[in-house]
Each structure stands twice: as C-alpha cells, then as structure tokens.
Amino acid sequence: MKTKRSLISIIIPCYNEYDNVDPFYKSLTNAISDSSYEYEFIYVNDGSLDKTLQKLHTLAKKDRRIRILNLSRNFGKEVATTAGIHHANGDALIIIDADGQHPAELIPAFIRKWEQGAKVVVGIRATNQNEGVVKRYGSKLFYRLFNSIATTKLVPGTTDFRLIDRVVKHEFARMTERNRITRGLVDWLGFKQEYIVFHANSRIAGTAGYSFSKLFSLALNSFVSLSLKPLYLSFYIGLVILPASVALAFGSGLEMLLHDPLHLHITGTAYLVMLVLFLLGMVLISQGITALYLSHIYTETQNRPLYIIDSENSLGIGATRP
Ligand code: UDP
Ligand code: MG
C-alpha cells in the first residue's frame, strides 16, 4: 500500500506561459499544502518563445521540488507531456496544464481515487459554454467518428488532466511511436480507470497554443495511430461504386433502347463525364488515405528520438537537483 512518504510527480507542459507560471504555481502549492505526500514538479518547457524558461528558473530557486526539462524546440504538447512522464520518479504522476484551465484544487481528489486503487484517474471536462461553436461541435463530431471506427474507444470530454500510477507509467514508456496522442495511448493501456468531472476555467493569461489547424491534425493523427479502418475505406467505397456504376450503365442503356421515355436527353458523353469525375474523386480519396498512413510509417521508420532535451538549460534531469 501507499506509504505516507510516497512521491507524487506533477507534470506541467509549458509553451509561452510566462504570465501563467506564478499564478499557476500559487494555485498548485495551495492545493497540496495539506498533503502528506512528497512532491516533485516537473515543468517541461516546450520551446517557449517568451521568457517562460527564465521565469521557471527563478521559481526553482525558491522551491527545491521544481525540476525543469527544457526541450530544444517546440515539439508539441503530446511529446512535451511524454518527456515529463519519462523523467518522473513519482509513485503517481499527475499531468496538468500550465494555463490554469485544469483546476489544481482537484489534485487531492485525484490522489484519493488513486489511494482507493485506481491506476488511472481521468479528468472529464463538463461542456464549456464559452467555447467556440467550431471547437465544441468539432470535438463532438471527432468523438462520434472516432468511436465508430476505432478499436480503442475514447470517452467524450476526457482530457490530459489525469493521474497515472507508476505501473502505467512503466508500460507507457515502452510505447515508442512518434505520432502520438497521450490520452489515447493511456486509454489503450487499460488498467483500472476512474473519472473526475471538472469545469474548465478560462486561461489565466495568453491564448491557447492549439490553433484550429493543430487540433485538426491532432484528430487526424489519432485516427491513424489508433485505427487501421480508414485503410479499408476505399475498399468499401469501391464496393458501393461497382454496383452503382453497373446500375447506371443498365439504366442509360434502357433509356436508349426505349427511345428516352423520361425525356432526359442524357448524352453518352454526359454519362461518361459523370462517371469519370466520380471515379477520379474516389481514387484521389483512397490515395490520400494511403498517403496518410505511409507518412506515419515513414516518420516511424526514421526512428528519430521523440524529443531533444537541452540539458544545459534544464534542472534536475538526472532525477536529483544539484
Ligand atoms: N502546450 C505545450 N506545447 C504546445 C502547445 C501547448 O506544451 O505546443 C501546453 C500549454 O502550455 C498548456 C497545455 O499544453 O500548458 C495546453 O495547451 P493550450 O492551453 O494551448 O491548449 P488547450 O488544450 O487549452 O486548447
Ligand atoms: Mg489551455
């Protein structure tokens, strides 16, 4: 069982969060002030363009629980989170956003569920009324589409605000793929999951680093990395097209034979154009899908490291602080 001195790692990916570092740190330390566990705060600076890194180093002078992983450039939140997970020493790891949108005061509730035996505790976001229509309906559509085609199911509203036990961390570390969506991989791992519903706050400061195009490519990536079904899509489309084109040929033949009873005056050329355009569209779609998978295979076979740590500007990567 958990001893009172178990270590809990808090992993905080940061990209241009200069204005949020201090307020977030305050809410974090408030949230755990009564806790009897030991803590380490792993800030992952994901190639911020502002002075986030300097701010983190200043903060670290006051608090020895802080460790800083400075990535050599922006690798994206999924990889930044992964780097934090890899370097954490805790018996439990909690991943939380740096912008204050994930309420830190819920951390004790996450820990309680872990104490009761959950290996993964997932924060579920109650619908946010302030969110843009595109984002809200976009995410609804994503979950519906995803769950209808993927073998690993995603629960709508689940976020990266989650706790994982060290056992789960250990298994997570074995997954080497480059195109990754952290929560998808954690879900794939299984283990006993518990949920905590929370209302997302507004960002303390700044704007979300995830633009619409970034979110779109994230959705696309998770389709490809967690499901092979899109590869078969062209086969199914072909299955529909084949009888359809036969029916079309039969219908037009009949029209011709019966001297155009519907007065459609459809010329043979028109049919041909329709057919060619249709088939061209299909071919392009299936080629596109294949290219998508190929590009994933390509990046996987390059076998580059997932991230690069700029160790000179990091603090305590070797687990202990100097
Ligand atoms: N983030 C990151 N790298 C990026 C983009 C974002 O580490 O390329 C961090 C960011 O600092 C924040 C978290 O990931 O702590 C969530 O990002 P953001 O608030 O931009 O996105 P949201 O999920 O709230 O739309
Ligand atoms: Mg945010």
Short mmCIF file of C-alpha atoms and ligand atoms in Angstrom, two decimals:
data_model
loop_
_atom_site.label_atom_id
_atom_site.label_comp_id
_atom_site.label_asym_id
_atom_site.label_seq_id
_atom_site.Cartn_x
_atom_site.Cartn_y
_atom_site.Cartn_z
CA MET A 1 0.00 0.00 0.00
CA LYS A 2 0.95 3.62 -0.30
CA THR A 3 3.18 4.89 2.42
CA LYS A 4 2.79 8.42 3.67
CA ARG A 5 6.05 9.42 2.07
CA SER A 6 5.14 8.30 -1.43
CA LEU A 7 6.31 10.71 -4.10
CA ILE A 8 3.87 12.38 -6.44
CA SER A 9 5.12 13.91 -9.69
CA ILE A 10 3.20 16.81 -11.15
CA ILE A 11 3.93 17.21 -14.87
CA ILE A 12 3.30 20.61 -16.39
CA PRO A 13 3.88 21.19 -20.13
CA CYS A 14 4.52 24.88 -20.82
CA TYR A 15 4.51 26.72 -24.10
CA ASN A 16 4.60 30.52 -23.85
CA GLU A 17 3.12 30.57 -20.36
CA TYR A 18 5.20 33.43 -18.90
CA ASP A 19 2.22 35.19 -17.33
CA ASN A 20 0.74 31.97 -16.01
CA VAL A 21 3.77 30.49 -14.25
CA ASP A 22 3.37 32.41 -10.97
CA PRO A 23 -0.43 32.23 -10.58
CA PHE A 24 -0.45 28.56 -11.54
CA TYR A 25 2.35 27.74 -9.10
CA LYS A 26 0.39 29.51 -6.36
CA SER A 27 -2.77 27.51 -7.05
CA LEU A 28 -0.75 24.30 -7.23
CA THR A 29 1.04 24.80 -3.92
CA ASN A 30 -2.22 25.88 -2.27
CA ALA A 31 -3.91 22.75 -3.49
CA ILE A 32 -1.35 20.43 -1.94
CA SER A 33 -0.50 22.41 1.20
CA ASP A 34 -2.29 19.93 3.47
CA SER A 35 -0.99 16.88 1.67
CA SER A 36 1.28 14.46 3.46
CA TYR A 37 2.93 13.21 0.28
CA GLU A 38 6.22 14.36 -1.13
CA TYR A 39 6.10 16.16 -4.44
CA GLU A 40 8.22 16.96 -7.45
CA PHE A 41 7.03 19.49 -10.01
CA ILE A 42 8.32 18.69 -13.47
CA TYR A 43 7.95 21.70 -15.70
CA VAL A 44 8.51 20.84 -19.36
CA ASN A 45 9.38 23.96 -21.33
CA ASP A 46 8.29 23.11 -24.86
CA GLY A 47 10.41 25.61 -26.77
CA SER A 48 8.59 28.68 -25.47
CA LEU A 49 9.33 31.85 -27.43
CA ASP A 50 8.76 34.11 -24.44
CA LYS A 51 10.66 34.17 -21.15
CA THR A 52 8.87 31.18 -19.61
CA LEU A 53 12.17 29.35 -19.07
CA GLN A 54 13.78 32.22 -17.15
CA LYS A 55 10.66 32.53 -15.05
CA LEU A 56 10.79 28.82 -14.22
CA HIS A 57 14.44 29.05 -13.18
CA THR A 58 13.64 31.98 -10.90
CA LEU A 59 10.82 29.98 -9.34
CA ALA A 60 13.06 26.94 -8.93
CA LYS A 61 15.43 28.97 -6.75
CA LYS A 62 12.65 29.26 -4.17
CA ASP A 63 11.34 25.71 -4.35
CA ARG A 64 13.59 22.68 -4.47
CA ARG A 65 10.74 20.44 -5.56
CA ILE A 66 10.89 22.03 -9.02
CA ARG A 67 12.67 20.27 -11.89
CA ILE A 68 12.87 21.76 -15.36
CA LEU A 69 13.06 19.85 -18.62
CA ASN A 70 13.96 22.28 -21.35
CA LEU A 71 13.18 20.85 -24.80
CA SER A 72 15.45 22.11 -27.57
CA ARG A 73 12.49 23.44 -29.57
CA ASN A 74 8.70 23.22 -29.71
CA PHE A 75 7.73 19.56 -30.03
CA GLY A 76 4.04 19.95 -29.28
CA LYS A 77 2.10 19.23 -26.14
CA GLU A 78 1.80 15.49 -26.65
CA VAL A 79 5.55 14.99 -26.87
CA ALA A 80 6.24 17.50 -24.08
CA THR A 81 3.91 15.57 -21.80
CA THR A 82 5.60 12.33 -22.79
CA ALA A 83 9.03 13.76 -21.92
CA GLY A 84 7.70 14.72 -18.50
CA ILE A 85 6.26 11.25 -17.93
CA HIS A 86 9.54 9.59 -18.93
CA HIS A 87 11.50 11.65 -16.41
CA ALA A 88 9.11 11.42 -13.48
CA ASN A 89 10.10 9.44 -10.40
CA GLY A 90 6.78 9.50 -8.60
CA ASP A 91 4.65 6.63 -7.37
CA ALA A 92 1.84 8.51 -9.05
CA LEU A 93 2.09 11.08 -11.84
CA ILE A 94 -0.37 13.90 -12.42
CA ILE A 95 -0.45 15.73 -15.74
CA ILE A 96 -1.91 19.22 -15.65
CA ASP A 97 -2.00 22.26 -17.98
CA ALA A 98 0.05 25.31 -17.06
CA ASP A 99 -2.61 27.84 -18.01
CA GLY A 100 -4.94 27.31 -15.05
CA GLN A 101 -7.66 25.65 -17.13
CA HIS A 102 -7.33 22.44 -15.17
CA PRO A 103 -8.33 23.25 -11.57
CA ALA A 104 -5.35 22.36 -9.38
CA GLU A 105 -7.60 22.22 -6.31
CA LEU A 106 -8.88 18.86 -7.61
CA ILE A 107 -5.47 17.23 -7.23
CA PRO A 108 -6.28 15.82 -3.76
CA ALA A 109 -9.44 14.25 -5.25
CA PHE A 110 -7.32 12.56 -7.94
CA ILE A 111 -4.97 11.27 -5.27
CA ARG A 112 -7.85 9.91 -3.18
CA LYS A 113 -9.10 7.84 -6.12
CA TRP A 114 -5.56 6.52 -6.57
CA GLU A 115 -5.35 5.62 -2.88
CA GLN A 116 -8.58 3.68 -3.36
CA GLY A 117 -6.94 1.58 -6.04
CA ALA A 118 -7.43 3.33 -9.38
CA LYS A 119 -4.39 3.10 -11.64
CA VAL A 120 -5.58 5.84 -13.99
CA VAL A 121 -7.75 8.78 -12.92
CA VAL A 122 -9.10 10.78 -15.83
CA GLY A 123 -10.38 14.34 -15.68
CA ILE A 124 -13.55 14.75 -17.73
CA ARG A 125 -14.42 18.21 -18.85
CA ALA A 126 -18.01 19.28 -18.39
CA THR A 127 -19.12 21.11 -21.56
CA ASN A 128 -17.74 24.59 -21.69
CA GLN A 129 -20.36 27.12 -22.76
CA ASN A 130 -17.76 29.78 -23.52
CA GLU A 131 -16.08 27.65 -26.12
CA GLY A 132 -16.38 28.49 -29.78
CA VAL A 133 -19.05 26.68 -31.78
CA VAL A 134 -16.44 25.19 -34.10
CA LYS A 135 -14.41 23.72 -31.22
CA ARG A 136 -17.47 22.36 -29.39
CA TYR A 137 -19.14 20.71 -32.36
CA GLY A 138 -15.79 19.78 -33.84
CA SER A 139 -14.91 17.76 -30.75
CA LYS A 140 -18.38 16.16 -30.67
CA LEU A 141 -18.00 15.11 -34.28
CA PHE A 142 -14.50 13.82 -33.59
CA TYR A 143 -15.61 11.53 -30.77
CA ARG A 144 -18.58 10.22 -32.72
CA LEU A 145 -16.46 9.47 -35.79
CA PHE A 146 -13.59 8.08 -33.79
CA ASN A 147 -15.65 5.71 -31.70
CA SER A 148 -17.46 4.38 -34.74
CA ILE A 149 -14.26 3.38 -36.48
CA ALA A 150 -11.54 2.87 -33.87
CA THR A 151 -10.93 -0.21 -31.82
CA THR A 152 -9.86 1.79 -28.75
CA LYS A 153 -12.84 3.81 -27.54
CA LEU A 154 -12.42 7.36 -26.25
CA VAL A 155 -14.84 8.70 -23.63
CA PRO A 156 -16.08 12.16 -24.73
CA GLY A 157 -14.72 15.05 -22.72
CA THR A 158 -11.72 13.18 -21.35
CA THR A 159 -8.67 15.37 -21.06
CA ASP A 160 -4.98 15.10 -20.38
CA PHE A 161 -5.68 16.23 -16.83
CA ARG A 162 -5.09 12.81 -15.34
CA LEU A 163 -3.23 10.76 -12.81
CA ILE A 164 -1.36 7.61 -13.72
CA ASP A 165 0.20 5.10 -11.38
CA ARG A 166 3.89 4.26 -11.77
CA VAL A 167 2.91 0.85 -13.18
CA VAL A 168 1.06 2.58 -16.01
CA LYS A 169 4.00 4.96 -16.49
CA HIS A 170 6.30 2.00 -16.87
CA GLU A 171 4.15 0.49 -19.64
CA PHE A 172 3.63 3.89 -21.25
CA ALA A 173 7.38 4.31 -21.56
CA ARG A 174 7.52 1.24 -23.80
CA MET A 175 5.43 2.90 -26.49
CA THR A 176 7.78 4.48 -28.96
CA GLU A 177 5.56 5.91 -31.68
CA ARG A 178 6.22 9.47 -32.78
CA ASN A 179 2.73 10.43 -33.83
CA ARG A 180 1.01 10.22 -30.53
CA ILE A 181 -1.94 11.42 -28.58
CA THR A 182 -1.12 10.85 -24.93
CA ARG A 183 -4.62 10.18 -23.67
CA GLY A 184 -5.27 7.73 -26.49
CA LEU A 185 -2.17 5.75 -25.55
CA VAL A 186 -3.04 5.77 -21.84
CA ASP A 187 -6.55 4.54 -22.67
CA TRP A 188 -5.09 1.82 -24.87
CA LEU A 189 -3.02 0.57 -21.93
CA GLY A 190 -6.11 -0.27 -19.94
CA PHE A 191 -5.82 -0.69 -16.14
CA LYS A 192 -8.48 0.34 -13.68
CA GLN A 193 -9.80 3.79 -14.61
CA GLU A 194 -11.75 6.27 -12.53
CA TYR A 195 -13.21 9.60 -13.61
CA ILE A 196 -13.47 13.05 -12.13
CA VAL A 197 -15.72 15.64 -13.78
CA PHE A 198 -14.48 19.21 -13.68
CA HIS A 199 -15.43 22.60 -15.06
CA ALA A 200 -12.58 24.04 -17.06
CA ASN A 201 -11.55 27.55 -16.03
CA SER A 202 -10.64 30.19 -18.56
CA ARG A 203 -6.97 30.61 -19.29
CA ILE A 204 -5.30 32.84 -16.68
CA ALA A 205 -3.46 34.72 -19.42
CA GLY A 206 -2.44 34.40 -23.03
CA THR A 207 -4.08 32.45 -25.82
CA ALA A 208 -4.32 28.71 -26.44
CA GLY A 209 -1.32 27.37 -28.33
CA TYR A 210 -3.58 24.98 -30.15
CA SER A 211 -4.92 26.57 -33.29
CA PHE A 212 -7.74 25.03 -35.28
CA SER A 213 -5.27 23.51 -37.73
CA LYS A 214 -3.24 21.98 -34.87
CA LEU A 215 -6.41 20.44 -33.40
CA PHE A 216 -7.38 19.12 -36.82
CA SER A 217 -4.04 17.43 -37.33
CA LEU A 218 -4.23 16.03 -33.78
CA ALA A 219 -7.61 14.47 -34.62
CA LEU A 220 -6.22 13.09 -37.88
CA ASN A 221 -3.17 11.68 -36.10
CA SER A 222 -5.22 9.88 -33.52
CA PHE A 223 -7.35 8.28 -36.23
CA VAL A 224 -4.28 6.97 -37.95
CA SER A 225 -2.37 5.88 -34.88
CA LEU A 226 -5.24 4.08 -33.19
CA SER A 227 -7.17 2.61 -36.10
CA LEU A 228 -6.44 0.86 -39.36
CA LYS A 229 -10.03 1.02 -40.54
CA PRO A 230 -9.61 4.11 -42.78
CA LEU A 231 -7.28 1.95 -44.88
CA TYR A 232 -10.21 -0.30 -45.74
CA LEU A 233 -12.44 2.67 -46.56
CA SER A 234 -11.51 2.68 -50.24
CA PHE A 235 -12.45 -0.98 -50.42
CA TYR A 236 -15.93 -0.28 -49.05
CA ILE A 237 -16.37 2.72 -51.33
CA GLY A 238 -15.41 0.53 -54.26
CA LEU A 239 -18.00 -1.98 -53.10
CA VAL A 240 -20.67 0.72 -53.40
CA ILE A 241 -19.40 2.19 -56.65
CA LEU A 242 -19.25 -1.06 -58.54
CA PRO A 243 -22.97 -1.95 -58.42
CA ALA A 244 -23.85 1.75 -58.75
CA SER A 245 -21.96 2.08 -61.99
CA VAL A 246 -23.49 -1.15 -63.27
CA ALA A 247 -26.96 0.20 -62.44
CA LEU A 248 -26.14 3.48 -64.16
CA ALA A 249 -24.99 1.67 -67.28
CA PHE A 250 -28.08 -0.50 -67.23
CA GLY A 251 -30.40 2.50 -66.76
CA SER A 252 -28.87 4.53 -69.55
CA GLY A 253 -28.92 1.52 -71.84
CA LEU A 254 -32.61 1.07 -71.10
CA GLU A 255 -33.31 4.77 -71.75
CA MET A 256 -31.60 4.47 -75.10
CA LEU A 257 -33.39 1.26 -76.03
CA LEU A 258 -36.82 2.65 -75.12
CA HIS A 259 -36.20 5.93 -77.00
CA ASP A 260 -35.89 8.24 -73.98
CA PRO A 261 -39.32 7.82 -72.28
CA LEU A 262 -38.36 10.23 -69.45
CA HIS A 263 -37.13 12.86 -71.94
CA LEU A 264 -33.88 13.24 -70.09
CA HIS A 265 -31.89 13.62 -73.28
CA ILE A 266 -28.81 12.39 -71.49
CA THR A 267 -25.98 12.09 -73.90
CA GLY A 268 -23.44 9.37 -73.65
CA THR A 269 -20.72 11.95 -73.14
CA ALA A 270 -22.54 13.34 -70.11
CA TYR A 271 -22.66 9.91 -68.54
CA LEU A 272 -19.05 9.43 -69.25
CA VAL A 273 -18.07 12.74 -67.68
CA MET A 274 -20.08 11.99 -64.55
CA LEU A 275 -18.57 8.60 -64.22
CA VAL A 276 -15.02 9.74 -64.78
CA LEU A 277 -15.32 12.57 -62.25
CA PHE A 278 -16.85 10.27 -59.68
CA LEU A 279 -14.21 7.63 -60.06
CA LEU A 280 -11.44 10.21 -60.06
CA GLY A 281 -12.73 11.53 -56.74
CA MET A 282 -12.74 8.06 -55.28
CA VAL A 283 -9.25 7.29 -56.46
CA LEU A 284 -7.95 10.55 -55.00
CA ILE A 285 -9.59 9.92 -51.64
CA SER A 286 -8.19 6.45 -51.32
CA GLN A 287 -4.77 7.62 -52.42
CA GLY A 288 -4.95 10.34 -49.80
CA ILE A 289 -5.75 7.86 -47.07
CA THR A 290 -2.92 5.59 -48.11
CA ALA A 291 -0.55 8.57 -48.16
CA LEU A 292 -1.60 9.43 -44.63
CA TYR A 293 -0.65 6.02 -43.34
CA LEU A 294 2.50 5.96 -45.42
CA SER A 295 3.62 9.25 -43.93
CA HIS A 296 3.14 7.77 -40.47
CA ILE A 297 5.12 4.69 -41.40
CA TYR A 298 7.79 6.98 -42.81
CA THR A 299 8.19 9.02 -39.63
CA GLU A 300 8.16 5.86 -37.52
CA THR A 301 10.87 4.16 -39.57
CA GLN A 302 13.11 7.22 -39.41
CA ASN A 303 13.34 6.27 -35.78
CA ARG A 304 14.42 9.66 -34.59
CA PRO A 305 14.39 10.43 -30.91
CA LEU A 306 10.98 11.60 -29.74
CA TYR A 307 12.36 14.81 -28.26
CA ILE A 308 15.67 16.51 -27.56
CA ILE A 309 16.45 17.90 -24.15
CA ASP A 310 18.65 20.94 -23.88
CA SER A 311 20.34 19.74 -20.73
CA GLU A 312 22.37 22.91 -20.14
CA ASN A 313 19.22 24.89 -19.51
CA SER A 314 17.39 22.17 -17.66
CA LEU A 315 17.37 21.48 -13.97
CA GLY A 316 17.45 18.09 -12.31
CA ILE A 317 17.06 15.88 -15.40
CA GLY A 318 19.19 13.29 -13.71
CA ALA A 319 16.40 12.90 -11.18
CA THR A 320 18.11 14.79 -8.37
CA ARG A 321 18.71 18.50 -8.26
CA PRO A 322 22.23 19.82 -7.94
N1 UDP B 1 1.50 23.30 -24.73
C1 UDP B 1 2.76 22.76 -24.99
N2 UDP B 1 3.21 22.75 -26.29
C2 UDP B 1 2.48 23.26 -27.34
C3 UDP B 1 1.18 23.78 -27.06
C4 UDP B 1 0.73 23.79 -25.75
O1 UDP B 1 3.46 22.30 -24.08
O2 UDP B 1 2.94 23.23 -28.47
C5 UDP B 1 1.00 23.32 -23.33
C6 UDP B 1 0.45 24.66 -22.86
O3 UDP B 1 1.47 25.45 -22.30
C7 UDP B 1 -0.57 24.24 -21.82
C8 UDP B 1 -1.10 22.92 -22.37
O4 UDP B 1 -0.09 22.43 -23.26
O5 UDP B 1 0.00 24.01 -20.55
C9 UDP B 1 -2.41 23.09 -23.09
O6 UDP B 1 -2.25 23.97 -24.16
P1 UDP B 1 -3.31 25.08 -24.55
O7 UDP B 1 -3.83 25.76 -23.35
O8 UDP B 1 -2.65 25.92 -25.60
O9 UDP B 1 -4.43 24.22 -25.27
P2 UDP B 1 -5.93 23.86 -24.85
O10 UDP B 1 -5.90 22.37 -24.68
O11 UDP B 1 -6.26 24.58 -23.58
O12 UDP B 1 -6.72 24.30 -26.01
MG MG B 2 -5.45 25.68 -22.28
#
